Every structure is written in structure tokens, then in C-alpha cells.
Amino acid sequence: MGNLPRMSLHIGDYRKDTGHLRAAGHGAYLLLIMHYWTKGSLPDDDRQLAAIAGMSDREWRQQKPVIQAFFHDGWRHKRVDAELAEAEERYSRRAEAGRQGGNATAKTKQCYPNAA
């Protein structure tokens, strides 16, 4: 985890779920899910969450109830968890395919030393 290069953002779903947010709420929510994507979780600590969200403690206290509604069970996020699992699976499949291709190339070079 943490080395996955990109996170999918399904714009239609995002807009449908976040239409009630103001700019500060969007910023906080996006920063939180980006942190979640890179770290695999969020801390259950208001000061750390405020810092991740780019908010003062006071701003965080005001926004927290609205933002927290997107999360469950100690700042878990169902959609990001599913996207992470899918991305990890794709990464593993590509890595395995690369290993298989590398093994085939190595075998070819062993059998045919002049092969490219």
C-alpha cells in the first residue's frame, strides 16, 4: 500500500454524494481520502485529522460531523477500501505478468545466447 500511483475518482458518484458540501468541506474530504489512499487508513485523532484536512482545530470541529458521515467504523471508507483492493489486485497481476515475461526472456537468452 502507499505506492499505488493513482486513485480513481468517480465524478458522478462524488458529486451525487457531496452536493451538500461547501468548498471547505470538499477540500477537507478530498484531502482525507487522498491521505487514506496513500496510507491505507486515517488516524482516529481530531488534531491529526484537522491537519490532514488542512483545517484549524476550530474549522475541523465545525466540519467534522458533515465529513464524518462519509466514513464508518473509526474513519474507514467503504469506497476507498474497495478501490484500494481493486488497485492492489491489478498491480499484483501486472507484477506477476512482468515476472513471467522476464522469466521467458531469460530462458530464451539461455537457450539462444544471441537472442535479443
Coordinates of C-alpha atoms in Angstrom, one line a residue:
M1 CA 0.0 0.0 0.0
G2 CA 1.1 3.6 -0.4
N3 CA 2.9 3.0 -3.7
L4 CA -0.2 2.9 -5.9
P5 CA 0.2 5.8 -8.4
R6 CA -3.3 6.9 -8.8
M7 CA -6.7 6.9 -7.2
S8 CA -9.9 6.7 -9.2
L9 CA -12.4 9.5 -8.6
H10 CA -15.8 8.7 -10.0
I11 CA -17.0 12.2 -10.6
G12 CA -20.7 11.4 -10.9
D13 CA -20.8 9.4 -7.7
Y14 CA -18.7 12.0 -5.9
R15 CA -20.9 14.9 -6.9
K16 CA -24.1 13.0 -6.1
D17 CA -22.7 12.2 -2.6
T18 CA -21.1 15.6 -1.9
G19 CA -23.6 18.1 -3.4
H20 CA -24.3 19.5 0.0
L21 CA -20.7 20.4 0.8
R22 CA -19.2 23.9 0.6
A23 CA -15.7 24.4 -0.7
A24 CA -14.1 23.8 2.6
G25 CA -15.9 20.5 3.0
H26 CA -14.8 19.4 -0.4
G27 CA -11.2 20.3 0.3
A28 CA -11.2 18.5 3.6
Y29 CA -13.0 15.4 2.3
L30 CA -10.7 15.1 -0.7
L31 CA -7.5 15.6 1.4
L32 CA -8.8 12.9 3.8
I33 CA -9.5 10.4 1.1
M34 CA -6.1 11.1 -0.6
H35 CA -4.4 10.5 2.7
Y36 CA -6.4 7.4 3.2
W37 CA -5.4 6.2 -0.3
T38 CA -1.7 6.7 0.4
K39 CA -1.6 5.4 4.0
G40 CA -4.4 2.8 3.9
S41 CA -6.3 4.4 6.8
L42 CA -6.9 7.6 8.8
P43 CA -5.9 8.3 12.4
D44 CA -8.7 8.5 14.9
D45 CA -7.4 11.8 16.3
D46 CA -9.1 15.1 15.7
R47 CA -5.8 17.1 15.7
Q48 CA -4.3 14.8 13.1
L49 CA -7.4 14.8 11.0
A50 CA -7.6 18.6 11.1
A51 CA -4.0 18.8 9.9
I52 CA -4.6 16.3 7.1
A53 CA -7.7 18.2 6.1
G54 CA -5.8 21.5 6.1
M55 CA -8.0 23.0 8.7
S56 CA -7.6 24.7 12.0
D57 CA -8.9 22.8 15.1
R58 CA -11.9 25.2 15.1
E59 CA -12.7 24.7 11.4
W60 CA -12.4 20.9 11.9
R61 CA -14.8 20.9 14.8
Q62 CA -17.3 22.7 12.6
Q63 CA -16.9 20.4 9.6
K64 CA -16.3 17.1 11.3
P65 CA -20.0 16.0 11.7
V66 CA -20.6 16.5 8.0
I67 CA -17.3 14.9 6.8
Q68 CA -17.5 12.0 9.3
A69 CA -20.8 10.9 7.7
F70 CA -18.8 9.7 4.7
F71 CA -16.9 7.3 6.9
H72 CA -17.7 4.4 9.2
D73 CA -16.2 2.3 12.0
G74 CA -13.3 4.6 13.0
W75 CA -12.7 6.5 9.9
R76 CA -13.0 3.6 7.4
H77 CA -14.2 4.4 3.9
K78 CA -16.1 1.7 2.0
R79 CA -15.4 3.1 -1.5
V80 CA -11.7 3.8 -0.9
D81 CA -11.3 0.3 0.6
A82 CA -12.8 -1.3 -2.4
E83 CA -10.8 0.9 -4.8
L84 CA -7.6 0.0 -2.9
A85 CA -8.3 -3.7 -3.1
E86 CA -9.0 -3.5 -6.8
A87 CA -5.9 -1.4 -7.4
E88 CA -3.7 -3.8 -5.4
E89 CA -5.1 -6.7 -7.4
R90 CA -4.4 -5.0 -10.7
Y91 CA -0.9 -4.2 -9.5
S92 CA -0.3 -7.8 -8.4
R93 CA -1.5 -9.1 -11.8
R94 CA 0.8 -6.7 -13.7
A95 CA 3.7 -7.5 -11.5
E96 CA 3.2 -11.3 -12.0
A97 CA 2.9 -10.8 -15.8
G98 CA 6.1 -8.9 -15.7
R99 CA 7.9 -11.6 -13.8
Q100 CA 6.5 -14.2 -16.2
G101 CA 7.7 -12.2 -19.2
G102 CA 11.1 -11.7 -17.6
N103 CA 11.4 -15.4 -16.9
A104 CA 10.5 -16.2 -20.6
T105 CA 13.1 -13.7 -21.8
A106 CA 15.8 -15.1 -19.5
K107 CA 15.0 -18.7 -20.7
T108 CA 15.2 -17.6 -24.3
K109 CA 18.6 -16.0 -23.7
Q110 CA 19.9 -19.2 -22.0
C111 CA 18.8 -21.3 -24.9
Y112 CA 19.8 -18.8 -27.7
P113 CA 22.6 -16.6 -26.4
N114 CA 22.4 -14.3 -29.4
A115 CA 18.7 -13.7 -29.0
A116 CA 17.8 -10.0 -28.3

